[in-house]
């Protein structure tokens, strides 16, 4: 849905949404900010209330930043610039970001980093600032990058000669495509259960099983044996994958409502989904403690029981301190869960 902000020489600020050119005056209301110089107009009839409230909150937040800081915000490689001085027209200020070779290279690398989204290493949020959403990359540029790297990944798997690694790449590619691409019967991210199953299949099963078999059979030339650490890693990461699939939608509840995505957060509410995720993780840590306690090796028993007990305690203390009315607090907790996810890989090899 397209929206346009217009600023006049008198300092007025209005919101107009395309596709509704025949609104009558009684369909509109003025929402005033702390300064009387700024105004937002949104539709009041019931069919537009949700959209109006969504954009009103966003523009109020932006307006407060404009009034408080009186600075110019400019996003590189975009066509929009907001002048923070009340009463002045929109204008460009090319000196804000000098177009030097170093800045150009730095901006290009930054855009590529955000587009590649190395979320398997560092969990990300802030989707509106990703290159496709912000307009830094065109759809064609995105297609070319994704296609090139898909071909290179398959080529790498092929020349290495490891079938477990090749099939891990292939299945992950198929599920990732079905999860994201906007074609009939696809874009599975729209459906909460199917999206969760995709994430679980890749993170909990394919990554654990395929990479283990790659190391065992291809690197060490050993027979494939289903070991206790492998079973534990698959089971534990199944809990974590479900939590990640559920938790990632908690901060996005407003956007999901606007665009009709029926996530579990939309259906059940933020608080219920949040504590469901925390409970699942605590269950996973409880099982981990029991598994560690059954180890015949004292060193393994002590490290794994103590390690999982500490992580479970930290998670509980952090969860109790989260303000569920704050999107920033929820997002911060989500990023913390990613840290717990990777911390587990230090304990998995110690399971015996």
GROMACS .gro file of C-alpha atoms in nm:
model
  352
    1UNK     CA    1   0.000   0.000   0.000
    2UNK     CA    2   0.152   0.330  -0.108
    3UNK     CA    3   0.158   0.635   0.112
    4UNK     CA    4   0.291   0.988   0.050
    5UNK     CA    5   0.401   1.253   0.296
    6UNK     CA    6   0.363   1.609   0.177
    7UNK     CA    7   0.515   1.911   0.352
    8UNK     CA    8   0.398   2.264   0.271
    9UNK     CA    9   0.567   2.600   0.318
   10UNK     CA   10   0.345   2.665   0.618
   11UNK     CA   11   0.474   2.362   0.799
   12UNK     CA   12   0.170   2.143   0.743
   13UNK     CA   13   0.222   1.768   0.709
   14UNK     CA   14  -0.045   1.538   0.570
   15UNK     CA   15  -0.075   1.170   0.485
   16UNK     CA   16  -0.243   1.062   0.164
   17UNK     CA   17  -0.290   0.695   0.064
   18UNK     CA   18  -0.318   0.618  -0.305
   19UNK     CA   19  -0.631   0.452  -0.437
   20UNK     CA   20  -0.866   0.669  -0.226
   21UNK     CA   21  -0.900   0.993  -0.419
   22UNK     CA   22  -1.266   1.052  -0.341
   23UNK     CA   23  -1.260   1.080   0.038
   24UNK     CA   24  -1.503   1.333   0.175
   25UNK     CA   25  -1.412   1.578   0.447
   26UNK     CA   26  -1.614   1.387   0.707
   27UNK     CA   27  -1.404   1.074   0.634
   28UNK     CA   28  -1.088   1.249   0.751
   29UNK     CA   29  -0.968   1.360   1.088
   30UNK     CA   30  -0.668   1.567   1.193
   31UNK     CA   31  -0.425   1.410   1.438
   32UNK     CA   32  -0.213   1.678   1.607
   33UNK     CA   33   0.140   1.629   1.728
   34UNK     CA   34   0.301   1.822   2.019
   35UNK     CA   35   0.366   2.109   1.777
   36UNK     CA   36   0.064   2.266   1.616
   37UNK     CA   37   0.263   2.306   1.296
   38UNK     CA   38   0.238   1.937   1.214
   39UNK     CA   39  -0.077   1.754   1.122
   40UNK     CA   40  -0.161   1.408   0.990
   41UNK     CA   41  -0.481   1.327   0.806
   42UNK     CA   42  -0.602   0.967   0.811
   43UNK     CA   43  -0.935   0.801   0.723
   44UNK     CA   44  -1.176   0.744   1.010
   45UNK     CA   45  -1.426   0.506   0.853
   46UNK     CA   46  -1.400   0.157   1.001
   47UNK     CA   47  -1.252  -0.010   0.694
   48UNK     CA   48  -0.945   0.214   0.716
   49UNK     CA   49  -0.904   0.248   1.092
   50UNK     CA   50  -0.633  -0.019   1.123
   51UNK     CA   51  -0.426   0.124   0.839
   52UNK     CA   52  -0.476   0.478   0.964
   53UNK     CA   53  -0.363   0.395   1.315
   54UNK     CA   54  -0.058   0.210   1.184
   55UNK     CA   55   0.065   0.503   0.972
   56UNK     CA   56  -0.034   0.759   1.236
   57UNK     CA   57   0.190   0.592   1.494
   58UNK     CA   58   0.478   0.573   1.252
   59UNK     CA   59   0.450   0.940   1.147
   60UNK     CA   60   0.410   1.059   1.505
   61UNK     CA   61   0.734   0.883   1.592
   62UNK     CA   62   0.914   1.042   1.296
   63UNK     CA   63   0.770   1.386   1.372
   64UNK     CA   64   0.887   1.376   1.732
   65UNK     CA   65   1.238   1.300   1.611
   66UNK     CA   66   1.220   1.590   1.368
   67UNK     CA   67   1.102   1.837   1.630
   68UNK     CA   68   1.350   1.727   1.896
   69UNK     CA   69   1.670   1.702   1.698
   70UNK     CA   70   1.622   1.951   1.411
   71UNK     CA   71   1.873   1.760   1.202
   72UNK     CA   72   1.864   1.631   0.849
   73UNK     CA   73   1.821   1.260   0.793
   74UNK     CA   74   1.921   1.134   0.454
   75UNK     CA   75   1.944   0.770   0.343
   76UNK     CA   76   2.216   0.706   0.086
   77UNK     CA   77   2.113   0.606  -0.266
   78UNK     CA   78   1.748   0.697  -0.215
   79UNK     CA   79   1.536   0.976  -0.355
   80UNK     CA   80   1.382   1.100  -0.028
   81UNK     CA   81   1.511   1.357   0.216
   82UNK     CA   82   1.330   1.507   0.514
   83UNK     CA   83   1.432   1.857   0.624
   84UNK     CA   84   1.414   1.869   1.003
   85UNK     CA   85   1.368   2.245   1.024
   86UNK     CA   86   0.999   2.321   1.072
   87UNK     CA   87   0.855   2.545   0.803
   88UNK     CA   88   1.124   2.479   0.541
   89UNK     CA   89   1.057   2.296   0.215
   90UNK     CA   90   1.214   1.962   0.132
   91UNK     CA   91   1.554   2.005  -0.024
   92UNK     CA   92   1.870   1.808  -0.089
   93UNK     CA   93   2.198   1.855   0.090
   94UNK     CA   94   2.467   1.674  -0.112
   95UNK     CA   95   2.744   1.761   0.136
   96UNK     CA   96   2.586   1.544   0.407
   97UNK     CA   97   2.745   1.232   0.253
   98UNK     CA   98   3.034   1.320   0.018
   99UNK     CA   99   3.039   1.096  -0.286
  100UNK     CA  100   3.397   0.975  -0.240
  101UNK     CA  101   3.526   0.638  -0.367
  102UNK     CA  102   3.567   0.522  -0.007
  103UNK     CA  103   3.209   0.612   0.089
  104UNK     CA  104   3.075   0.454  -0.230
  105UNK     CA  105   3.261   0.130  -0.162
  106UNK     CA  106   3.156   0.132   0.205
  107UNK     CA  107   2.790   0.190   0.116
  108UNK     CA  108   2.801  -0.084  -0.147
  109UNK     CA  109   2.948  -0.335   0.100
  110UNK     CA  110   2.698  -0.234   0.367
  111UNK     CA  111   2.403  -0.281   0.127
  112UNK     CA  112   2.537  -0.620   0.017
  113UNK     CA  113   2.585  -0.729   0.379
  114UNK     CA  114   2.228  -0.633   0.467
  115UNK     CA  115   2.093  -0.798   0.153
  116UNK     CA  116   2.277  -1.124   0.220
  117UNK     CA  117   2.135  -1.122   0.576
  118UNK     CA  118   2.385  -1.355   0.745
  119UNK     CA  119   2.117  -1.444   0.997
  120UNK     CA  120   2.269  -1.787   1.051
  121UNK     CA  121   2.557  -1.602   1.219
  122UNK     CA  122   2.390  -1.288   1.351
  123UNK     CA  123   2.014  -1.263   1.400
  124UNK     CA  124   1.860  -0.964   1.219
  125UNK     CA  125   1.555  -0.750   1.238
  126UNK     CA  126   1.480  -0.399   1.096
  127UNK     CA  127   1.331  -0.535   0.774
  128UNK     CA  128   1.227  -0.191   0.636
  129UNK     CA  129   1.596  -0.101   0.609
  130UNK     CA  130   1.698  -0.401   0.401
  131UNK     CA  131   1.811  -0.305   0.048
  132UNK     CA  132   1.508  -0.432  -0.145
  133UNK     CA  133   1.258  -0.274   0.094
  134UNK     CA  134   1.444   0.058   0.105
  135UNK     CA  135   1.499   0.077  -0.272
  136UNK     CA  136   1.879   0.055  -0.264
  137UNK     CA  137   1.855  -0.262  -0.475
  138UNK     CA  138   1.612  -0.316  -0.758
  139UNK     CA  139   1.427  -0.646  -0.790
  140UNK     CA  140   1.650  -0.732  -1.089
  141UNK     CA  141   1.965  -0.673  -0.885
  142UNK     CA  142   1.831  -0.897  -0.610
  143UNK     CA  143   1.747  -1.174  -0.858
  144UNK     CA  144   2.091  -1.157  -1.016
  145UNK     CA  145   2.271  -1.178  -0.678
  146UNK     CA  146   2.058  -1.466  -0.550
  147UNK     CA  147   2.090  -1.659  -0.877
  148UNK     CA  148   2.468  -1.611  -0.890
  149UNK     CA  149   2.523  -1.731  -0.536
  150UNK     CA  150   2.284  -2.023  -0.579
  151UNK     CA  151   2.484  -2.143  -0.877
  152UNK     CA  152   2.813  -2.098  -0.691
  153UNK     CA  153   2.690  -2.290  -0.387
  154UNK     CA  154   2.580  -2.587  -0.596
  155UNK     CA  155   2.907  -2.573  -0.790
  156UNK     CA  156   3.105  -2.575  -0.465
  157UNK     CA  157   2.909  -2.871  -0.330
  158UNK     CA  158   2.961  -3.058  -0.658
  159UNK     CA  159   3.338  -3.009  -0.688
  160UNK     CA  160   3.392  -3.108  -0.322
  161UNK     CA  161   3.226  -3.438  -0.402
  162UNK     CA  162   3.034  -3.476  -0.075
  163UNK     CA  163   2.681  -3.601  -0.130
  164UNK     CA  164   2.562  -3.513   0.223
  165UNK     CA  165   2.681  -3.155   0.171
  166UNK     CA  166   2.529  -3.133  -0.178
  167UNK     CA  167   2.190  -3.259  -0.062
  168UNK     CA  168   2.198  -3.022   0.235
  169UNK     CA  169   2.247  -2.734  -0.011
  170UNK     CA  170   1.976  -2.861  -0.245
  171UNK     CA  171   1.705  -2.925   0.016
  172UNK     CA  172   1.780  -2.596   0.190
  173UNK     CA  173   1.752  -2.416  -0.144
  174UNK     CA  174   1.417  -2.579  -0.224
  175UNK     CA  175   1.268  -2.505   0.118
  176UNK     CA  176   1.409  -2.152   0.124
  177UNK     CA  177   1.261  -2.083  -0.219
  178UNK     CA  178   0.921  -2.223  -0.123
  179UNK     CA  179   0.935  -2.020   0.200
  180UNK     CA  180   1.002  -1.686   0.030
  181UNK     CA  181   0.913  -1.673  -0.340
  182UNK     CA  182   0.580  -1.513  -0.422
  183UNK     CA  183   0.424  -1.768  -0.658
  184UNK     CA  184   0.098  -1.965  -0.642
  185UNK     CA  185   0.102  -2.229  -0.366
  186UNK     CA  186   0.438  -2.098  -0.244
  187UNK     CA  187   0.555  -1.818  -0.012
  188UNK     CA  188   0.502  -2.053   0.282
  189UNK     CA  189   0.606  -1.783   0.529
  190UNK     CA  190   0.244  -1.664   0.510
  191UNK     CA  191   0.129  -1.977   0.693
  192UNK     CA  192   0.244  -2.006   1.052
  193UNK     CA  193   0.261  -2.386   1.077
  194UNK     CA  194   0.424  -2.443   0.738
  195UNK     CA  195   0.677  -2.164   0.803
  196UNK     CA  196   0.769  -2.321   1.137
  197UNK     CA  197   0.813  -2.662   0.974
  198UNK     CA  198   1.046  -2.516   0.710
  199UNK     CA  199   1.266  -2.355   0.974
  200UNK     CA  200   1.264  -2.671   1.185
  201UNK     CA  201   1.353  -2.893   0.888
  202UNK     CA  202   1.655  -2.685   0.793
  203UNK     CA  203   1.795  -2.586   1.133
  204UNK     CA  204   1.708  -2.893   1.337
  205UNK     CA  205   1.739  -3.177   1.087
  206UNK     CA  206   1.927  -3.090   0.770
  207UNK     CA  207   2.205  -2.885   0.930
  208UNK     CA  208   2.267  -3.139   1.208
  209UNK     CA  209   2.235  -3.460   1.005
  210UNK     CA  210   2.388  -3.359   0.673
  211UNK     CA  211   2.691  -3.179   0.815
  212UNK     CA  212   2.756  -3.464   1.059
  213UNK     CA  213   2.748  -3.715   0.774
  214UNK     CA  214   2.971  -3.487   0.565
  215UNK     CA  215   3.239  -3.482   0.834
  216UNK     CA  216   3.206  -3.853   0.914
  217UNK     CA  217   3.197  -3.998   0.564
  218UNK     CA  218   3.373  -3.743   0.345
  219UNK     CA  219   3.629  -3.577   0.572
  220UNK     CA  220   3.722  -3.863   0.806
  221UNK     CA  221   3.611  -4.152   0.580
  222UNK     CA  222   3.434  -4.319   0.871
  223UNK     CA  223   3.112  -4.522   0.858
  224UNK     CA  224   2.795  -4.326   0.927
  225UNK     CA  225   2.695  -4.395   1.286
  226UNK     CA  226   2.402  -4.231   1.460
  227UNK     CA  227   2.562  -4.107   1.780
  228UNK     CA  228   2.425  -3.971   2.108
  229UNK     CA  229   2.548  -3.615   2.040
  230UNK     CA  230   2.375  -3.621   1.700
  231UNK     CA  231   2.043  -3.732   1.849
  232UNK     CA  232   2.073  -3.474   2.125
  233UNK     CA  233   2.165  -3.192   1.886
  234UNK     CA  234   1.871  -3.272   1.656
  235UNK     CA  235   1.622  -3.288   1.943
  236UNK     CA  236   1.751  -2.976   2.118
  237UNK     CA  237   1.764  -2.769   1.800
  238UNK     CA  238   1.408  -2.877   1.719
  239UNK     CA  239   1.294  -2.691   2.031
  240UNK     CA  240   1.507  -2.391   1.939
  241UNK     CA  241   1.385  -2.387   1.579
  242UNK     CA  242   1.022  -2.380   1.686
  243UNK     CA  243   1.099  -2.096   1.927
  244UNK     CA  244   1.279  -1.894   1.658
  245UNK     CA  245   0.991  -1.950   1.415
  246UNK     CA  246   0.739  -1.825   1.673
  247UNK     CA  247   0.946  -1.551   1.834
  248UNK     CA  248   1.047  -1.375   1.513
  249UNK     CA  249   0.684  -1.272   1.453
  250UNK     CA  250   0.629  -1.116   1.797
  251UNK     CA  251   0.787  -0.776   1.712
  252UNK     CA  252   0.616  -0.776   1.370
  253UNK     CA  253   0.258  -0.806   1.493
  254UNK     CA  254   0.147  -0.464   1.362
  255UNK     CA  255   0.281  -0.522   1.012
  256UNK     CA  256   0.140  -0.875   1.001
  257UNK     CA  257  -0.205  -0.741   1.091
  258UNK     CA  258  -0.185  -0.477   0.818
  259UNK     CA  259  -0.090  -0.724   0.547
  260UNK     CA  260  -0.315  -1.007   0.660
  261UNK     CA  261  -0.046  -1.252   0.775
  262UNK     CA  262  -0.211  -1.484   1.027
  263UNK     CA  263   0.090  -1.559   1.244
  264UNK     CA  264   0.047  -1.721   1.584
  265UNK     CA  265   0.125  -1.385   1.742
  266UNK     CA  266  -0.166  -1.226   1.556
  267UNK     CA  267  -0.397  -1.512   1.651
  268UNK     CA  268  -0.296  -1.566   2.012
  269UNK     CA  269  -0.139  -1.238   2.121
  270UNK     CA  270   0.216  -1.133   2.202
  271UNK     CA  271   0.221  -1.231   2.568
  272UNK     CA  272   0.093  -1.584   2.517
  273UNK     CA  273   0.336  -1.658   2.232
  274UNK     CA  274   0.625  -1.499   2.424
  275UNK     CA  275   0.580  -1.720   2.730
  276UNK     CA  276   0.517  -2.025   2.513
  277UNK     CA  277   0.859  -1.968   2.357
  278UNK     CA  278   1.026  -1.923   2.695
  279UNK     CA  279   0.858  -2.239   2.827
  280UNK     CA  280   0.976  -2.443   2.527
  281UNK     CA  281   1.334  -2.328   2.578
  282UNK     CA  282   1.322  -2.404   2.950
  283UNK     CA  283   1.191  -2.752   2.867
  284UNK     CA  284   1.480  -2.799   2.625
  285UNK     CA  285   1.729  -2.697   2.894
  286UNK     CA  286   1.560  -2.932   3.143
  287UNK     CA  287   1.598  -3.226   2.902
  288UNK     CA  288   1.959  -3.123   2.839
  289UNK     CA  289   2.035  -3.134   3.211
  290UNK     CA  290   1.888  -3.485   3.235
  291UNK     CA  291   2.088  -3.603   2.933
  292UNK     CA  292   2.407  -3.456   3.078
  293UNK     CA  293   2.342  -3.621   3.414
  294UNK     CA  294   2.332  -3.966   3.249
  295UNK     CA  295   2.681  -3.931   3.104
  296UNK     CA  296   2.930  -4.196   3.226
  297UNK     CA  297   3.206  -3.934   3.221
  298UNK     CA  298   3.230  -3.704   3.523
  299UNK     CA  299   3.376  -3.413   3.328
  300UNK     CA  300   3.093  -3.432   3.072
  301UNK     CA  301   2.832  -3.459   3.344
  302UNK     CA  302   2.960  -3.158   3.538
  303UNK     CA  303   3.011  -2.927   3.239
  304UNK     CA  304   2.685  -3.002   3.058
  305UNK     CA  305   2.464  -2.999   3.368
  306UNK     CA  306   2.620  -2.680   3.501
  307UNK     CA  307   2.632  -2.512   3.158
  308UNK     CA  308   2.265  -2.577   3.075
  309UNK     CA  309   2.156  -2.479   3.428
  310UNK     CA  310   2.332  -2.144   3.393
  311UNK     CA  311   2.183  -2.077   3.048
  312UNK     CA  312   1.834  -2.170   3.169
  313UNK     CA  313   1.864  -1.935   3.467
  314UNK     CA  314   1.990  -1.647   3.255
  315UNK     CA  315   1.704  -1.697   3.009
  316UNK     CA  316   1.442  -1.692   3.286
  317UNK     CA  317   1.583  -1.379   3.449
  318UNK     CA  318   1.600  -1.203   3.111
  319UNK     CA  319   1.246  -1.306   3.016
  320UNK     CA  320   1.101  -1.176   3.345
  321UNK     CA  321   1.254  -0.834   3.279
  322UNK     CA  322   1.112  -0.790   2.927
  323UNK     CA  323   0.850  -0.520   2.878
  324UNK     CA  324   0.606  -0.684   2.638
  325UNK     CA  325   0.463  -0.343   2.546
  326UNK     CA  326   0.800  -0.234   2.407
  327UNK     CA  327   0.894  -0.353   2.060
  328UNK     CA  328   1.258  -0.264   2.128
  329UNK     CA  329   1.261  -0.481   2.443
  330UNK     CA  330   1.105  -0.777   2.259
  331UNK     CA  331   1.351  -0.742   1.973
  332UNK     CA  332   1.642  -0.728   2.216
  333UNK     CA  333   1.521  -1.049   2.379
  334UNK     CA  334   1.493  -1.212   2.036
  335UNK     CA  335   1.855  -1.122   1.964
  336UNK     CA  336   1.950  -1.266   2.303
  337UNK     CA  337   1.784  -1.597   2.212
  338UNK     CA  338   2.007  -1.611   1.904
  339UNK     CA  339   2.307  -1.584   2.138
  340UNK     CA  340   2.175  -1.878   2.338
  341UNK     CA  341   2.129  -2.070   2.012
  342UNK     CA  342   2.498  -2.039   1.927
  343UNK     CA  343   2.613  -2.089   2.283
  344UNK     CA  344   2.462  -2.437   2.265
  345UNK     CA  345   2.712  -2.539   1.997
  346UNK     CA  346   2.987  -2.511   2.261
  347UNK     CA  347   2.804  -2.766   2.479
  348UNK     CA  348   2.683  -3.014   2.217
  349UNK     CA  349   3.032  -3.165   2.152
  350UNK     CA  350   3.068  -3.227   2.526
  351UNK     CA  351   2.761  -3.455   2.543
  352UNK     CA  352   2.880  -3.814   2.593
   0.00000   0.00000   0.00000
